[in-house]
PDB file of C-alpha atoms in Angstrom:
ATOM      1  CA  UNK A  62     -58.757-116.030 -75.453  1.00 91.00           C
ATOM      2  CA  UNK A  63     -56.775-115.248 -72.510  1.00 96.00           C
ATOM      3  CA  UNK A  64     -54.621-111.966 -72.943  1.00 97.00           C
ATOM      4  CA  UNK A  65     -52.403-110.185 -70.822  1.00 98.00           C
ATOM      5  CA  UNK A  66     -51.358-106.533 -72.231  1.00 98.00           C
ATOM      6  CA  UNK A  67     -48.356-104.976 -70.747  1.00 97.00           C
ATOM      7  CA  UNK A  68     -49.054-105.997 -67.270  1.00 98.00           C
ATOM      8  CA  UNK A  69     -46.995-104.763 -64.088  1.00 97.00           C
ATOM      9  CA  UNK A  70     -47.590-106.536 -60.860  1.00 97.00           C
ATOM     10  CA  UNK A  71     -46.560-107.655 -57.837  1.00 96.00           C
ATOM     11  CA  UNK A  72     -47.405-107.554 -54.191  1.00 95.00           C
ATOM     12  CA  UNK A  73     -48.156-104.256 -52.221  1.00 92.00           C
ATOM     13  CA  UNK A  74     -45.913-101.854 -53.309  1.00 91.00           C
ATOM     14  CA  UNK A  75     -43.216-104.264 -54.873  1.00 93.00           C
ATOM     15  CA  UNK A  76     -43.291-104.754 -58.532  1.00 95.00           C
ATOM     16  CA  UNK A  77     -42.084-108.375 -59.717  1.00 97.00           C
ATOM     17  CA  UNK A  78     -43.601-107.969 -63.351  1.00 97.00           C
ATOM     18  CA  UNK A  79     -42.646-105.407 -66.040  1.00 97.00           C
ATOM     19  CA  UNK A  80     -44.629-104.907 -69.229  1.00 96.00           C
ATOM     20  CA  UNK A  81     -45.709-108.428 -69.654  1.00 98.00           C
ATOM     21  CA  UNK A  82     -47.701-109.221 -72.524  1.00 98.00           C
ATOM     22  CA  UNK A  83     -49.124-112.731 -73.505  1.00 97.00           C
ATOM     23  CA  UNK A  84     -51.888-114.579 -75.165  1.00 97.00           C
ATOM     24  CA  UNK A  85     -53.311-117.986 -74.774  1.00 97.00           C
ATOM     25  CA  UNK A  86     -55.520-118.864 -77.853  1.00 96.00           C
ATOM     26  CA  UNK A  87     -58.518-121.034 -77.388  1.00 94.00           C
ATOM     27  CA  UNK A  88     -57.712-124.676 -77.219  1.00 93.00           C
ATOM     28  CA  UNK A  89     -53.973-124.136 -77.040  1.00 97.00           C
ATOM     29  CA  UNK A  90     -51.389-125.134 -74.617  1.00 98.00           C
ATOM     30  CA  UNK A  91     -49.160-122.241 -73.670  1.00 98.00           C
ATOM     31  CA  UNK A  92     -45.838-122.952 -71.477  1.00 97.00           C
ATOM     32  CA  UNK A  93     -44.542-120.480 -69.101  1.00 97.00           C
ATOM     33  CA  UNK A  94     -40.777-120.838 -68.326  1.00 94.00           C
ATOM     34  CA  UNK A  95     -38.268-119.356 -66.146  1.00 90.00           C
ATOM     35  CA  UNK A  96     -36.077-119.834 -63.420  1.00 87.00           C
ATOM     36  CA  UNK A  97     -37.163-119.498 -59.836  1.00 88.00           C
ATOM     37  CA  UNK A  98     -37.332-115.776 -59.096  1.00 90.00           C
ATOM     38  CA  UNK A  99     -38.189-114.959 -62.338  1.00 92.00           C
ATOM     39  CA  UNK A 100     -41.903-114.211 -61.905  1.00 95.00           C
ATOM     40  CA  UNK A 101     -44.018-117.076 -63.085  1.00 96.00           C
ATOM     41  CA  UNK A 102     -45.973-117.759 -59.887  1.00 95.00           C
ATOM     42  CA  UNK A 103     -46.714-113.745 -59.602  1.00 97.00           C
ATOM     43  CA  UNK A 104     -48.116-113.776 -63.307  1.00 97.00           C
ATOM     44  CA  UNK A 105     -50.239-116.688 -62.456  1.00 97.00           C
ATOM     45  CA  UNK A 106     -51.642-115.148 -59.283  1.00 96.00           C
ATOM     46  CA  UNK A 107     -52.041-111.830 -60.905  1.00 97.00           C
ATOM     47  CA  UNK A 108     -54.335-113.317 -63.823  1.00 97.00           C
ATOM     48  CA  UNK A 109     -56.295-115.284 -60.975  1.00 96.00           C
ATOM     49  CA  UNK A 110     -56.676-111.821 -59.089  1.00 95.00           C
ATOM     50  CA  UNK A 111     -54.196-112.870 -56.018  1.00 96.00           C
ATOM     51  CA  UNK A 112     -51.766-110.283 -56.929  1.00 96.00           C
ATOM     52  CA  UNK A 113     -51.251-106.263 -56.919  1.00 96.00           C
ATOM     53  CA  UNK A 114     -51.924-104.995 -60.377  1.00 96.00           C
ATOM     54  CA  UNK A 115     -50.164-101.823 -61.068  1.00 97.00           C
ATOM     55  CA  UNK A 116     -50.494-101.275 -64.615  1.00 97.00           C
ATOM     56  CA  UNK A 117     -51.939-102.936 -67.761  1.00 97.00           C
ATOM     57  CA  UNK A 118     -54.780-105.181 -68.477  1.00 97.00           C
ATOM     58  CA  UNK A 119     -56.098-108.804 -68.703  1.00 97.00           C
ATOM     59  CA  UNK A 120     -59.103-109.954 -70.634  1.00 97.00           C
ATOM     60  CA  UNK A 121     -60.785-113.642 -70.875  1.00 95.00           C
ATOM     61  CA  UNK A 122     -63.011-114.595 -73.681  1.00 90.00           C
ATOM     62  CA  UNK A 123     -62.591-110.605 -74.927  1.00 91.00           C
ATOM     63  CA  UNK A 124     -64.144-109.277 -71.728  1.00 95.00           C
ATOM     64  CA  UNK A 125     -61.987-107.102 -69.214  1.00 95.00           C
ATOM     65  CA  UNK A 126     -60.944-109.418 -66.174  1.00 95.00           C
ATOM     66  CA  UNK A 127     -58.407-106.706 -64.822  1.00 96.00           C
ATOM     67  CA  UNK A 128     -58.472-106.348 -61.025  1.00 93.00           C
ATOM     68  CA  UNK A 129     -61.473-108.532 -60.548  1.00 94.00           C
ATOM     69  CA  UNK A 130     -61.984-110.565 -57.218  1.00 94.00           C
ATOM     70  CA  UNK A 131     -60.763-114.071 -57.481  1.00 92.00           C
ATOM     71  CA  UNK A 132     -64.421-115.559 -56.828  1.00 90.00           C
ATOM     72  CA  UNK A 133     -65.505-113.461 -59.731  1.00 92.00           C
ATOM     73  CA  UNK A 134     -63.273-114.853 -61.933  1.00 94.00           C
ATOM     74  CA  UNK A 135     -63.630-118.499 -60.759  1.00 92.00           C
ATOM     75  CA  UNK A 136     -67.551-117.843 -61.924  1.00 88.00           C
ATOM     76  CA  UNK A 137     -66.404-116.924 -65.117  1.00 92.00           C
ATOM     77  CA  UNK A 138     -64.393-119.829 -65.838  1.00 92.00           C
ATOM     78  CA  UNK A 139     -60.999-119.317 -64.652  1.00 95.00           C
ATOM     79  CA  UNK A 140     -59.150-121.307 -62.410  1.00 95.00           C
ATOM     80  CA  UNK A 141     -55.950-121.676 -61.023  1.00 95.00           C
ATOM     81  CA  UNK A 142     -54.100-124.913 -59.658  1.00 95.00           C
ATOM     82  CA  UNK A 143     -51.826-123.286 -57.267  1.00 91.00           C
ATOM     83  CA  UNK A 144     -48.195-124.042 -56.546  1.00 89.00           C
ATOM     84  CA  UNK A 145     -47.941-126.354 -53.904  1.00 85.00           C
ATOM     85  CA  UNK A 146     -51.028-127.716 -54.421  1.00 84.00           C
ATOM     86  CA  UNK A 147     -52.822-126.229 -51.072  1.00 89.00           C
ATOM     87  CA  UNK A 148     -55.247-129.002 -50.517  1.00 93.00           C
ATOM     88  CA  UNK A 149     -57.618-128.948 -47.458  1.00 90.00           C
ATOM     89  CA  UNK A 150     -55.280-131.539 -45.702  1.00 92.00           C
ATOM     90  CA  UNK A 151     -58.072-132.700 -43.001  1.00 92.00           C
ATOM     91  CA  UNK A 152     -60.679-133.013 -45.570  1.00 95.00           C
ATOM     92  CA  UNK A 153     -61.267-136.402 -47.514  1.00 96.00           C
ATOM     93  CA  UNK A 154     -60.490-136.760 -51.018  1.00 96.00           C
ATOM     94  CA  UNK A 155     -64.660-136.628 -51.904  1.00 94.00           C
ATOM     95  CA  UNK A 156     -64.782-133.614 -49.637  1.00 94.00           C
ATOM     96  CA  UNK A 157     -61.847-131.649 -51.441  1.00 93.00           C
ATOM     97  CA  UNK A 158     -63.400-132.271 -54.805  1.00 93.00           C
ATOM     98  CA  UNK A 159     -66.742-131.055 -53.147  1.00 89.00           C
ATOM     99  CA  UNK A 160     -65.075-127.704 -52.624  1.00 88.00           C
ATOM    100  CA  UNK A 161     -64.048-127.241 -55.994  1.00 86.00           C
ATOM    101  CA  UNK A 162     -67.633-128.042 -57.357  1.00 83.00           C
ATOM    102  CA  UNK A 163     -69.100-124.922 -55.325  1.00 73.00           C
ATOM    103  CA  UNK A 164     -69.902-123.175 -58.491  1.00 67.00           C
ATOM    104  CA  UNK A 165     -70.916-125.984 -60.393  1.00 57.00           C
ATOM    105  CA  UNK A 166     -74.653-125.282 -59.204  1.00 59.00           C
ATOM    106  CA  UNK A 167     -76.934-128.336 -60.140  1.00 53.00           C
ATOM    107  CA  UNK A 168     -76.288-132.214 -59.262  1.00 55.00           C
ATOM    108  CA  UNK A 169     -76.235-133.109 -62.793  1.00 59.00           C
ATOM    109  CA  UNK A 170     -73.156-130.785 -63.408  1.00 73.00           C
ATOM    110  CA  UNK A 171     -71.471-132.183 -59.822  1.00 78.00           C
ATOM    111  CA  UNK A 172     -72.025-135.569 -61.082  1.00 82.00           C
ATOM    112  CA  UNK A 173     -70.817-135.149 -64.782  1.00 84.00           C
ATOM    113  CA  UNK A 174     -67.266-133.718 -63.585  1.00 88.00           C
ATOM    114  CA  UNK A 175     -67.069-136.180 -60.844  1.00 91.00           C
ATOM    115  CA  UNK A 176     -67.233-138.889 -63.462  1.00 90.00           C
ATOM    116  CA  UNK A 177     -64.753-136.817 -65.570  1.00 91.00           C
ATOM    117  CA  UNK A 178     -62.191-136.442 -63.190  1.00 94.00           C
ATOM    118  CA  UNK A 179     -62.496-140.103 -61.850  1.00 93.00           C
ATOM    119  CA  UNK A 180     -61.891-141.053 -65.370  1.00 93.00           C
ATOM    120  CA  UNK A 181     -58.688-139.099 -65.641  1.00 93.00           C
ATOM    121  CA  UNK A 182     -57.287-140.019 -62.362  1.00 95.00           C
ATOM    122  CA  UNK A 183     -59.300-143.674 -61.013  1.00 95.00           C
ATOM    123  CA  UNK A 184     -57.225-143.643 -57.980  1.00 95.00           C
ATOM    124  CA  UNK A 185     -59.315-140.931 -56.356  1.00 95.00           C
ATOM    125  CA  UNK A 186     -62.220-143.101 -56.585  1.00 94.00           C
ATOM    126  CA  UNK A 187     -60.315-145.613 -54.504  1.00 95.00           C
ATOM    127  CA  UNK A 188     -59.086-142.925 -52.235  1.00 93.00           C
ATOM    128  CA  UNK A 189     -62.365-141.079 -52.161  1.00 95.00           C
ATOM    129  CA  UNK A 190     -62.606-141.278 -48.285  1.00 95.00           C
ATOM    130  CA  UNK A 191     -58.963-140.986 -47.487  1.00 95.00           C
ATOM    131  CA  UNK A 192     -57.493-137.776 -45.963  1.00 97.00           C
ATOM    132  CA  UNK A 193     -55.622-135.726 -48.791  1.00 94.00           C
ATOM    133  CA  UNK A 194     -52.691-135.296 -46.261  1.00 94.00           C
ATOM    134  CA  UNK A 195     -52.035-139.060 -46.465  1.00 94.00           C
ATOM    135  CA  UNK A 196     -51.779-138.773 -50.156  1.00 94.00           C
ATOM    136  CA  UNK A 197     -48.710-139.480 -52.188  1.00 92.00           C
ATOM    137  CA  UNK A 198     -47.567-136.129 -53.789  1.00 91.00           C
ATOM    138  CA  UNK A 199     -48.586-137.578 -57.088  1.00 92.00           C
ATOM    139  CA  UNK A 200     -52.117-138.144 -55.676  1.00 94.00           C
ATOM    140  CA  UNK A 201     -52.014-134.718 -54.194  1.00 95.00           C
ATOM    141  CA  UNK A 202     -51.240-133.349 -57.367  1.00 94.00           C
ATOM    142  CA  UNK A 203     -53.860-135.319 -59.378  1.00 94.00           C
ATOM    143  CA  UNK A 204     -56.316-134.318 -56.549  1.00 95.00           C
ATOM    144  CA  UNK A 205     -55.313-130.519 -56.834  1.00 95.00           C
ATOM    145  CA  UNK A 206     -55.975-130.682 -60.844  1.00 96.00           C
ATOM    146  CA  UNK A 207     -59.409-132.732 -60.192  1.00 95.00           C
ATOM    147  CA  UNK A 208     -60.559-130.194 -57.646  1.00 95.00           C
ATOM    148  CA  UNK A 209     -59.931-127.221 -60.003  1.00 94.00           C
ATOM    149  CA  UNK A 210     -61.844-129.377 -62.811  1.00 94.00           C
ATOM    150  CA  UNK A 211     -64.887-129.809 -60.398  1.00 92.00           C
ATOM    151  CA  UNK A 212     -65.939-126.445 -61.120  1.00 89.00           C
ATOM    152  CA  UNK A 213     -65.968-126.944 -65.069  1.00 89.00           C
ATOM    153  CA  UNK A 214     -63.368-124.252 -66.027  1.00 92.00           C
ATOM    154  CA  UNK A 215     -63.160-122.681 -69.357  1.00 94.00           C
ATOM    155  CA  UNK A 216     -59.707-121.241 -68.825  1.00 96.00           C
ATOM    156  CA  UNK A 217     -56.885-123.607 -66.626  1.00 97.00           C
ATOM    157  CA  UNK A 218     -53.685-121.828 -65.365  1.00 97.00           C
ATOM    158  CA  UNK A 219     -51.076-124.588 -63.847  1.00 96.00           C
ATOM    159  CA  UNK A 220     -48.336-123.357 -61.538  1.00 95.00           C
ATOM    160  CA  UNK A 221     -45.275-125.952 -61.189  1.00 93.00           C
ATOM    161  CA  UNK A 222     -47.197-129.292 -61.251  1.00 92.00           C
ATOM    162  CA  UNK A 223     -44.228-130.943 -61.591  1.00 90.00           C
ATOM    163  CA  UNK A 224     -42.897-129.903 -58.147  1.00 87.00           C
ATOM    164  CA  UNK A 225     -42.049-132.588 -55.751  1.00 85.00           C
ATOM    165  CA  UNK A 226     -43.063-135.422 -58.510  1.00 89.00           C
ATOM    166  CA  UNK A 227     -41.558-138.451 -59.923  1.00 90.00           C
ATOM    167  CA  UNK A 228     -41.111-138.335 -63.560  1.00 90.00           C
ATOM    168  CA  UNK A 229     -43.957-141.112 -63.833  1.00 92.00           C
ATOM    169  CA  UNK A 230     -46.266-139.330 -61.638  1.00 91.00           C
ATOM    170  CA  UNK A 231     -45.448-135.969 -63.388  1.00 92.00           C
ATOM    171  CA  UNK A 232     -46.396-137.843 -66.636  1.00 93.00           C
ATOM    172  CA  UNK A 233     -49.539-138.769 -65.364  1.00 92.00           C
ATOM    173  CA  UNK A 234     -50.390-135.002 -65.076  1.00 94.00           C
ATOM    174  CA  UNK A 235     -49.357-134.213 -68.660  1.00 95.00           C
ATOM    175  CA  UNK A 236     -51.432-136.610 -69.929  1.00 94.00           C
ATOM    176  CA  UNK A 237     -54.486-135.442 -68.210  1.00 94.00           C
ATOM    177  CA  UNK A 238     -53.363-131.813 -69.153  1.00 96.00           C
ATOM    178  CA  UNK A 239     -53.421-133.263 -73.056  1.00 95.00           C
ATOM    179  CA  UNK A 240     -56.612-134.833 -72.636  1.00 94.00           C
ATOM    180  CA  UNK A 241     -58.012-131.774 -70.795  1.00 94.00           C
ATOM    181  CA  UNK A 242     -57.083-129.471 -73.662  1.00 95.00           C
ATOM    182  CA  UNK A 243     -58.133-132.112 -75.964  1.00 93.00           C
ATOM    183  CA  UNK A 244     -61.475-130.849 -74.759  1.00 91.00           C
ATOM    184  CA  UNK A 245     -60.828-127.459 -75.902  1.00 93.00           C
ATOM    185  CA  UNK A 246     -59.735-125.910 -72.755  1.00 95.00           C
ATOM    186  CA  UNK A 247     -57.000-123.527 -73.040  1.00 97.00           C
ATOM    187  CA  UNK A 248     -54.393-124.018 -70.861  1.00 98.00           C
ATOM    188  CA  UNK A 249     -51.363-121.779 -69.480  1.00 98.00           C
ATOM    189  CA  UNK A 250     -48.648-123.867 -67.468  1.00 97.00           C
ATOM    190  CA  UNK A 251     -45.697-122.299 -65.609  1.00 96.00           C
ATOM    191  CA  UNK A 252     -43.258-125.126 -65.395  1.00 91.00           C
ATOM    192  CA  UNK A 253     -39.487-125.348 -64.917  1.00 86.00           C
ATOM    193  CA  UNK A 254     -39.402-128.830 -66.570  1.00 87.00           C
ATOM    194  CA  UNK A 255     -38.580-127.165 -69.909  1.00 88.00           C
ATOM    195  CA  UNK A 256     -37.876-129.967 -72.311  1.00 88.00           C
ATOM    196  CA  UNK A 257     -40.992-132.209 -71.080  1.00 91.00           C
ATOM    197  CA  UNK A 258     -43.437-128.922 -71.125  1.00 93.00           C
ATOM    198  CA  UNK A 259     -42.382-127.844 -74.438  1.00 94.00           C
ATOM    199  CA  UNK A 260     -42.992-131.389 -75.751  1.00 93.00           C
ATOM    200  CA  UNK A 261     -46.583-130.721 -74.692  1.00 95.00           C
ATOM    201  CA  UNK A 262     -47.287-126.752 -75.299  1.00 97.00           C
ATOM    202  CA  UNK A 263     -48.025-125.081 -78.660  1.00 97.00           C
ATOM    203  CA  UNK A 264     -46.575-121.905 -77.623  1.00 97.00           C
ATOM    204  CA  UNK A 265     -44.202-120.830 -74.930  1.00 96.00           C
ATOM    205  CA  UNK A 266     -42.761-117.387 -73.100  1.00 96.00           C
ATOM    206  CA  UNK A 267     -39.662-117.536 -71.155  1.00 94.00           C
ATOM    207  CA  UNK A 268     -39.892-115.182 -68.259  1.00 94.00           C
ATOM    208  CA  UNK A 269     -36.465-113.401 -66.846  1.00 94.00           C
ATOM    209  CA  UNK A 270     -36.597-111.006 -64.050  1.00 94.00           C
ATOM    210  CA  UNK A 271     -40.307-110.002 -64.646  1.00 96.00           C
ATOM    211  CA  UNK A 272     -39.722-109.521 -68.356  1.00 96.00           C
ATOM    212  CA  UNK A 273     -40.405-111.483 -71.248  1.00 96.00           C
ATOM    213  CA  UNK A 274     -37.403-112.627 -72.565  1.00 93.00           C
ATOM    214  CA  UNK A 275     -38.103-114.871 -75.411  1.00 92.00           C
ATOM    215  CA  UNK A 276     -41.586-116.086 -77.102  1.00 95.00           C
ATOM    216  CA  UNK A 277     -42.408-118.581 -79.975  1.00 94.00           C
ATOM    217  CA  UNK A 278     -43.468-121.688 -80.945  1.00 96.00           C
ATOM    218  CA  UNK A 279     -42.726-124.543 -78.430  1.00 94.00           C
ATOM    219  CA  UNK A 280     -40.736-126.495 -81.447  1.00 92.00           C
ATOM    220  CA  UNK A 281     -38.770-123.306 -82.382  1.00 92.00           C
ATOM    221  CA  UNK A 282     -37.946-122.860 -78.595  1.00 91.00           C
ATOM    222  CA  UNK A 283     -36.781-126.085 -78.304  1.00 87.00           C
ATOM    223  CA  UNK A 284     -34.092-125.318 -81.122  1.00 86.00           C
ATOM    224  CA  UNK A 285     -33.357-122.006 -79.642  1.00 84.00           C
ATOM    225  CA  UNK A 286     -29.621-121.746 -78.663  1.00 81.00           C
ATOM    226  CA  UNK A 287     -30.336-119.049 -75.914  1.00 79.00           C
ATOM    227  CA  UNK A 288     -32.805-121.196 -74.245  1.00 77.00           C
ATOM    228  CA  UNK A 289     -30.666-124.930 -74.375  1.00 74.00           C
ATOM    229  CA  UNK A 290     -28.097-122.845 -73.184  1.00 71.00           C
ATOM    230  CA  UNK A 291     -29.676-121.289 -70.306  1.00 71.00           C
ATOM    231  CA  UNK A 292     -32.187-124.004 -69.336  1.00 68.00           C
ATOM    232  CA  UNK A 293     -31.275-127.362 -71.252  1.00 64.00           C
ATOM    233  CA  UNK A 294     -27.303-127.557 -70.330  1.00 53.00           C
ATOM    234  CA  UNK A 295     -26.515-127.427 -73.928  1.00 48.00           C
ATOM    235  CA  UNK A 296     -22.843-126.324 -74.546  1.00 41.00           C
TER     236      UNK A 296
END
C-alpha cells in the first residue's frame, strides 16, 4: 500500500499542499482529480521525491518513504510517469526503454519487461529505431508509460496521461493501465478527464486548492452532485 498522511509540500518555501491524506491500496486504481492548479502534479512529485516536503509522511509497503531521493524510491519500486512525458527526444524508442531499465539488473529481467511492454504497445516494436521526437503524441505517451514499466515497478504514478491525446489514444493508455493493474500493480493516476478515469478507478480523491475536498468510491463520486456540477457540467 502507498500511504500519504497529513502532507504539506510545495517548492522551496512555497506550500502548495496542505494536510493531504490518501492511500492507494494493493491492487487498486486510485484517481486523483482536480482542476488546473489544484495541486495534483505537486502531490505526484512529492510522493516521487521531487518536491519539498514541509510536514507529514509518506510510506510505501508499510515502510517510511518521506524525503527519500527519487533514485532510492525507484529502486524501491515507485515509478512516476510525469506530465508532459519528458522523453529523451534525440534517442530512439529502444534507447528510451533501455534508460527505463537501468535498475532491472540481469538481462533476463530486461528481456522479460521488453516483451511485456511490446505486448502492451506493439507499435513500439515497429518504431524501435525511430527517434522519440518523431512519434505522435499518443505514441510518445505509450513510450513514456513503457519506459516506466521497464523498471518492473511495484507502484505506478501517472500524471495527466490524457494531455494532448485523442480520445482513441487515451483509451489505449487506459486499456494498458487496466492490464497493468490486473497484474497486481497499484496505480495512482492524476487526471482531468473525470468521467473516463472514474469508470476505470476503484476509488477517487478530489483536490481543491491543495486540500482533499471529496473522497469516495469511484462510482459514488460519479453520482455526487458536487462533483457533477464542478467537473461534469451537470445542472
